[in-house]
């Protein structure tokens, strides 16, 4: 595996210091990588459990209706749209590890107030909404910082493998997190689950505190205007061919999945007469597919070539998304579930390799700004997919709207064909 793009720009090998010698903390990278994965894994699982435990708290303690639950979900995601760009620029000015530790501590403190208030009968909708907003803001800082820090902790060939581990943890959390949250809420009650989450965030902060690997110098300067630095990040994403491809392909996926996840429950539970259990099994098949894709991405990329693997897997399985609007009529549910699992395998596969491509071509001093720009675009794509699916379903029916969402998933390989990504040969070589 050859040097990463940023190492070439610095004129040194991955893990080397400014003069080409061993950098501070180089020998600690394997140990720090394991600790980082532990901390990130706790945070990822906590986020998935929180998406269930927080609405359950609103319903069981405050007797909130659909409007109140929807408001909580919006409050959790809106900070990414509003703060993604400025937070990304700010993070390029300083070390990321202290920010991640601070975000964990803030999340723990905010969540701990909910069960305390509930036990004393003082929990209100405004209190819970404020906690969700604080949780969302802190998560913006944590997620953008962790996407930048991983490049220092996993130089060279380790980068793709670390992304694969993170993607596997993410997919496992997506599959098991919501059921675990529901089970724990039934056993303990929802506010107590939030207290367990707060303890998990404290544990994550403790692991991060033990890291010793030296972070690469950042590119921002306190004297420069924040808007100028935000513009640099946006322009780099727009002009860099690989990053443009990652944005287009990722946005197609997010629009498609958001539309499917918005309309599929309506189709399954109303028109097809499925129960919640059957729907859960169908969606679980997609989670298993994503887990398999994340776990096999690096091995297949090393065997076929990174760009070729992304293209071939996309051409082979992404078109199966067209079976989704045909669910139950005329295609039987089990066959569509297999197709959905393979489509999500492609999503899990790309989550590893596309993240690695994006980290390879981005200089260290722009990493947080690039991550912030992409997070805003990807979150916007989710909102667009959900809104468009609802509008199309109202105008033309659920199956037509599902067909439009599925078409986005089926065509995700087209941007790869038209970009330099298809020519990437190894995960360590910039295009």
XYZ file of C-alpha atoms in Angstrom:
431
model
C 0.000 0.000 0.000
C 1.442 3.372 -1.035
C 1.442 6.621 0.924
C -1.722 8.573 1.497
C -2.334 11.776 -0.420
C -1.713 14.073 2.524
C 1.530 12.264 3.387
C 2.783 12.839 -0.154
C 1.882 16.519 0.130
C 3.922 16.754 3.333
C 6.883 14.969 1.724
C 6.921 12.234 4.365
C 5.617 8.756 4.970
C 2.493 8.166 7.030
C 3.318 8.429 10.703
C 6.439 10.492 10.064
C 7.210 13.786 11.708
C 7.694 17.073 9.878
C 11.273 16.203 9.033
C 10.523 12.671 7.910
C 11.458 11.003 11.205
C 9.139 9.251 13.617
C 6.319 11.505 14.688
C 5.161 11.934 18.258
C 2.976 9.057 19.342
C 3.740 6.936 16.242
C 4.359 3.788 18.272
C 1.072 4.316 20.084
C -1.059 4.279 16.901
C -2.245 0.620 17.127
C -3.185 0.996 20.809
C -4.801 4.388 20.247
C -6.696 3.055 17.240
C -8.319 0.370 19.411
C -9.203 2.924 22.074
C -10.614 5.275 19.462
C -12.771 2.493 18.006
C -14.051 1.679 21.501
C -14.979 5.306 22.169
C -16.582 5.782 18.742
C -18.472 2.512 19.069
C -20.001 3.607 22.376
C -21.002 6.940 20.819
C -22.535 5.276 17.737
C -24.557 2.816 19.795
C -25.639 5.609 22.110
C -26.896 7.673 19.183
C -28.989 4.789 17.832
C -30.438 3.918 21.229
C -31.193 7.586 21.862
C -33.261 7.831 18.676
C -35.685 5.384 20.290
C -35.293 6.194 23.999
C -35.878 9.942 23.653
C -39.214 9.620 21.756
C -40.253 6.818 24.138
C -39.620 9.162 27.048
C -41.791 11.795 25.398
C -44.605 9.303 24.812
C -44.498 7.379 28.110
C -43.751 10.232 30.518
C -45.150 13.321 28.775
C -47.866 11.556 26.715
C -46.668 13.326 23.565
C -48.471 12.779 20.270
C -47.100 12.428 16.724
C -46.447 16.161 16.464
C -44.336 16.220 19.600
C -42.316 13.175 18.559
C -41.749 14.643 15.092
C -40.505 17.875 16.678
C -37.951 15.926 18.725
C -36.618 14.124 15.651
C -36.320 17.408 13.761
C -34.502 19.027 16.674
C -31.979 16.189 16.709
C -31.022 16.532 13.008
C -31.443 20.262 12.387
C -28.131 21.205 14.090
C -26.222 19.395 11.328
C -27.844 21.563 8.667
C -27.341 24.819 10.580
C -23.937 24.205 12.195
C -22.156 21.769 9.887
C -20.264 24.403 7.883
C -19.137 26.768 10.680
C -18.261 23.917 13.054
C -16.203 22.239 10.333
C -14.248 25.450 9.736
C -13.727 26.000 13.450
C -12.478 22.431 13.967
C -9.780 22.979 11.335
C -8.216 25.522 13.708
C -7.576 23.278 16.697
C -7.052 19.767 18.028
C -10.039 17.481 17.662
C -9.610 15.073 20.587
C -10.408 17.659 23.318
C -13.510 18.669 21.352
C -14.700 15.049 21.216
C -14.139 14.645 24.965
C -16.034 17.875 25.641
C -18.916 16.769 23.401
C -19.171 13.455 25.256
C -19.246 15.239 28.621
C -21.918 17.691 27.427
C -24.077 14.860 26.080
C -23.725 12.908 29.320
C -24.647 15.902 31.476
C -27.656 16.825 29.326
C -29.058 13.294 29.236
C -28.603 12.801 32.983
C -30.995 15.674 33.704
C -33.919 13.838 32.075
C -34.263 10.855 34.445
C -33.586 13.096 37.441
C -36.376 15.457 36.400
C -38.685 12.515 35.621
C -38.088 10.909 39.035
C -39.086 14.156 40.745
C -42.080 14.697 38.439
C -40.520 17.844 36.971
C -39.880 16.754 33.366
C -41.534 18.998 30.778
C -41.718 19.017 26.986
C -39.553 22.160 26.888
C -36.912 20.466 29.050
C -36.819 17.369 26.837
C -36.666 19.490 23.682
C -33.763 21.505 25.126
C -31.897 18.276 25.928
C -32.444 17.013 22.387
C -31.113 20.282 20.920
C -28.027 20.166 23.164
C -27.557 16.505 22.211
C -27.775 17.352 18.512
C -25.340 20.269 18.740
C -22.790 18.228 20.719
C -23.117 15.390 18.210
C -22.256 17.788 15.363
C -18.976 18.627 17.103
C -18.240 14.981 17.968
C -19.014 13.512 14.538
C -17.097 16.099 12.519
C -14.123 15.862 14.859
C -14.015 12.068 14.793
C -14.103 11.963 10.979
C -11.009 14.198 10.970
C -9.114 12.538 13.828
C -9.284 9.062 12.316
C -6.832 10.051 9.574
C -4.116 10.685 12.178
C -4.866 7.494 14.093
C -4.974 5.255 11.013
C -2.252 6.232 8.521
C -1.742 4.507 5.177
C -3.266 1.060 4.778
C -4.914 1.253 8.205
C -7.296 3.992 7.056
C -9.626 1.792 5.009
C -9.553 -0.981 7.607
C -10.446 1.472 10.370
C -13.295 2.853 8.276
C -14.464 -0.721 7.735
C -14.480 -1.355 11.479
C -16.428 1.865 12.076
C -18.922 1.014 9.334
C -19.390 -2.468 10.792
C -20.033 -0.992 14.237
C -22.490 1.470 12.677
C -24.417 -1.228 10.829
C -24.551 -3.395 13.948
C -25.915 -0.431 15.903
C -28.519 0.220 13.203
C -29.669 -3.396 13.401
C -29.586 -4.004 17.143
C -29.756 -0.502 18.661
C -33.503 0.188 18.289
C -34.648 -3.276 19.510
C -32.197 -3.046 22.411
C -33.539 0.391 23.335
C -37.124 -0.886 23.262
C -36.252 -3.922 25.379
C -34.286 -1.848 27.891
C -37.084 0.726 28.117
C -39.548 -2.042 28.904
C -37.226 -3.479 31.550
C -36.009 -0.251 33.156
C -38.249 2.546 31.689
C -37.176 5.043 29.031
C -35.685 7.782 31.271
C -33.432 5.239 32.988
C -32.137 4.115 29.585
C -31.027 7.715 29.038
C -29.069 7.542 32.283
C -27.286 4.419 31.001
C -26.518 6.307 27.793
C -25.042 9.162 29.815
C -22.738 6.669 31.563
C -21.720 5.353 28.135
C -20.734 8.829 26.977
C -18.606 9.239 30.111
C -16.922 5.929 29.289
C -16.277 7.130 25.721
C -14.701 10.351 27.048
C -12.455 8.309 29.325
C -11.115 6.221 26.436
C -10.519 9.326 24.318
C -8.619 10.933 27.197
C -6.055 8.100 27.081
C -5.085 8.696 23.419
C -1.485 9.809 22.900
C -1.142 9.956 19.094
C -0.022 13.360 17.823
C -2.608 15.167 15.712
C -1.395 16.652 12.433
C -1.216 20.482 12.340
C -4.485 22.081 11.292
C -4.831 24.536 8.469
C -7.007 27.270 9.937
C -5.625 30.416 11.573
C -7.409 32.397 14.295
C -6.831 35.671 12.408
C -8.677 34.533 9.305
C -12.368 35.116 8.772
C -14.561 32.108 9.451
C -16.676 32.724 6.342
C -13.555 32.682 4.186
C -12.501 29.346 5.638
C -15.997 27.907 5.147
C -15.810 28.998 1.505
C -12.476 27.234 1.090
C -14.017 23.971 2.255
C -17.059 24.296 0.001
C -14.943 25.211 -3.039
C -12.605 22.274 -2.445
C -15.541 19.866 -2.399
C -17.020 21.372 -5.571
C -13.745 21.390 -7.521
C -12.218 18.081 -6.401
C -13.414 15.358 -8.838
C -13.401 12.491 -6.343
C -15.231 14.518 -3.699
C -17.799 15.674 -6.263
C -18.469 12.035 -7.079
C -18.782 11.106 -3.406
C -21.307 13.923 -2.915
C -23.418 12.997 -5.946
C -23.431 9.266 -5.240
C -24.022 9.728 -1.508
C -26.839 12.192 -2.114
C -28.560 9.770 -4.498
C -28.365 7.088 -1.818
C -29.691 9.388 0.906
C -32.564 10.676 -1.215
C -33.485 7.116 -2.176
C -33.266 5.585 1.293
C -35.127 8.502 2.905
C -37.961 8.075 0.409
C -38.129 4.307 0.841
C -38.045 4.508 4.647
C -40.794 7.159 4.578
C -43.195 5.267 2.297
C -42.438 1.585 2.814
C -44.098 1.356 6.264
C -47.237 2.975 4.831
C -47.355 0.548 1.906
C -46.615 -2.518 4.031
C -48.946 -1.775 6.946
C -51.910 -0.330 5.045
C -52.078 -1.643 1.480
C -50.397 -5.024 2.070
C -51.743 -5.628 5.568
C -48.398 -6.578 7.112
C -47.842 -6.509 10.846
C -45.075 -4.577 12.573
C -43.093 -7.796 13.020
C -43.074 -8.562 9.299
C -41.995 -5.017 8.508
C -39.239 -5.282 11.099
C -37.943 -8.488 9.510
C -37.919 -6.844 6.081
C -35.975 -3.823 7.318
C -33.679 -6.094 9.341
C -32.699 -7.878 6.130
C -31.400 -4.533 4.879
C -29.412 -4.034 8.065
C -27.776 -7.440 7.677
C -26.931 -6.623 4.052
C -25.279 -3.370 5.122
C -23.271 -5.214 7.751
C -22.012 -7.736 5.191
C -21.113 -4.956 2.754
C -19.098 -3.057 5.350
C -17.308 -6.225 6.431
C -16.249 -7.269 2.918
C -15.408 -3.876 1.403
C -11.665 -3.750 2.068
C -11.018 -7.369 1.054
C -12.912 -7.031 -2.222
C -11.293 -3.655 -2.980
C -7.834 -5.171 -2.507
C -8.696 -8.039 -4.831
C -10.465 -6.128 -7.640
C -9.045 -2.629 -7.226
C -10.825 0.013 -5.176
C -12.566 1.947 -7.951
C -13.439 -1.153 -9.952
C -14.953 -2.787 -6.857
C -17.209 0.214 -6.194
C -18.350 0.212 -9.826
C -18.879 -3.539 -10.203
C -20.783 -3.963 -6.965
C -22.970 -1.014 -7.908
C -23.752 -2.347 -11.382
C -24.401 -5.838 -10.005
C -26.802 -5.069 -7.155
C -28.013 -1.449 -7.187
C -30.575 -2.043 -10.001
C -32.349 -4.549 -7.716
C -33.841 -1.487 -6.012
C -36.474 -1.395 -8.777
C -38.184 -4.366 -7.090
C -39.145 -2.224 -4.077
C -42.180 -0.483 -5.645
C -43.319 -3.918 -6.900
C -43.462 -5.304 -3.347
C -46.322 -7.773 -2.954
C -47.677 -7.019 -6.411
C -46.313 -8.702 -8.465
C -43.037 -9.548 -6.638
C -43.387 -11.607 -3.414
C -42.174 -10.010 -0.202
C -39.304 -12.473 0.470
C -37.783 -11.823 -2.965
C -37.973 -8.067 -2.483
C -36.390 -8.510 0.966
C -33.429 -10.268 -0.685
C -33.137 -7.424 -3.199
C -33.333 -4.851 -0.393
C -30.601 -6.677 1.513
C -28.330 -6.601 -1.549
C -29.030 -2.917 -2.162
C -28.121 -2.170 1.434
C -25.013 -4.340 1.011
C -23.983 -1.812 -1.631
C -24.689 1.047 0.792
C -22.567 -0.557 3.526
C -19.824 -1.339 1.007
C -19.715 2.263 -0.220
C -19.779 3.689 3.298
C -16.294 2.237 3.822
C -14.655 2.956 0.476
C -16.200 6.349 -0.233
C -15.191 7.591 3.219
C -11.646 6.350 2.577
C -11.488 8.057 -0.841
C -12.701 11.278 0.737
C -10.072 11.145 3.488
C -7.267 10.340 1.049
C -7.795 13.288 -1.265
C -8.444 15.888 1.448
C -5.482 17.715 3.048
C -5.363 17.552 6.843
C -5.989 21.307 7.143
C -9.277 21.044 5.235
C -10.575 17.780 6.661
C -13.136 19.141 9.141
C -14.436 21.701 6.656
C -14.870 19.041 3.984
C -16.620 16.761 6.471
C -18.879 19.617 7.573
C -19.768 20.529 3.987
C -20.596 16.939 3.135
C -22.612 16.404 6.293
C -24.766 19.425 5.452
C -25.291 18.186 1.887
C -26.062 14.626 2.952
C -28.461 15.737 5.685
C -30.156 18.017 3.182
C -30.483 15.056 0.804
C -32.281 13.067 3.513
C -34.714 15.943 4.088
C -35.238 16.314 0.332
C -35.854 12.591 -0.092
C -38.476 12.471 2.646
C -40.269 15.613 1.474
C -40.208 14.632 -2.206
C -41.482 11.140 -1.432
C -44.421 12.550 0.497
C -45.277 15.033 -2.261
C -45.029 12.415 -5.021
C -47.131 9.952 -3.046
C -49.839 12.565 -2.613
C -49.789 13.447 -6.303
C -49.357 10.042 -7.934
C -49.668 7.303 -5.332
C -47.313 5.445 -3.010
C -45.942 2.999 -5.583
C -45.037 5.732 -8.063
C -43.286 7.663 -5.328
C -41.466 4.500 -4.189
C -40.420 3.977 -7.800
C -38.806 7.422 -7.910
C -36.944 6.756 -4.659
C -35.852 3.320 -5.856
C -34.589 4.830 -9.124
C -32.164 6.998 -7.149
C -30.756 3.883 -5.478
C -30.660 1.932 -8.741
C -28.623 4.646 -10.524
C -25.976 5.196 -7.851
C -23.290 3.570 -10.033
C -23.682 6.121 -12.860
C -21.640 8.920 -11.194
C -18.841 6.372 -10.640
C -18.691 5.556 -14.358
C -18.324 9.250 -15.193
C -15.628 10.053 -12.619
C -11.957 9.332 -11.801
C -13.097 7.075 -8.953
C -13.425 4.131 -11.313
C -9.681 4.365 -12.074
C -8.524 4.102 -8.454
C -6.492 0.951 -8.055
C -5.536 0.784 -4.380
C -6.917 2.384 -1.250
C -3.663 4.238 -0.626
C -3.206 5.869 -4.036
C -4.704 9.282 -4.802
C -6.335 9.647 -8.233
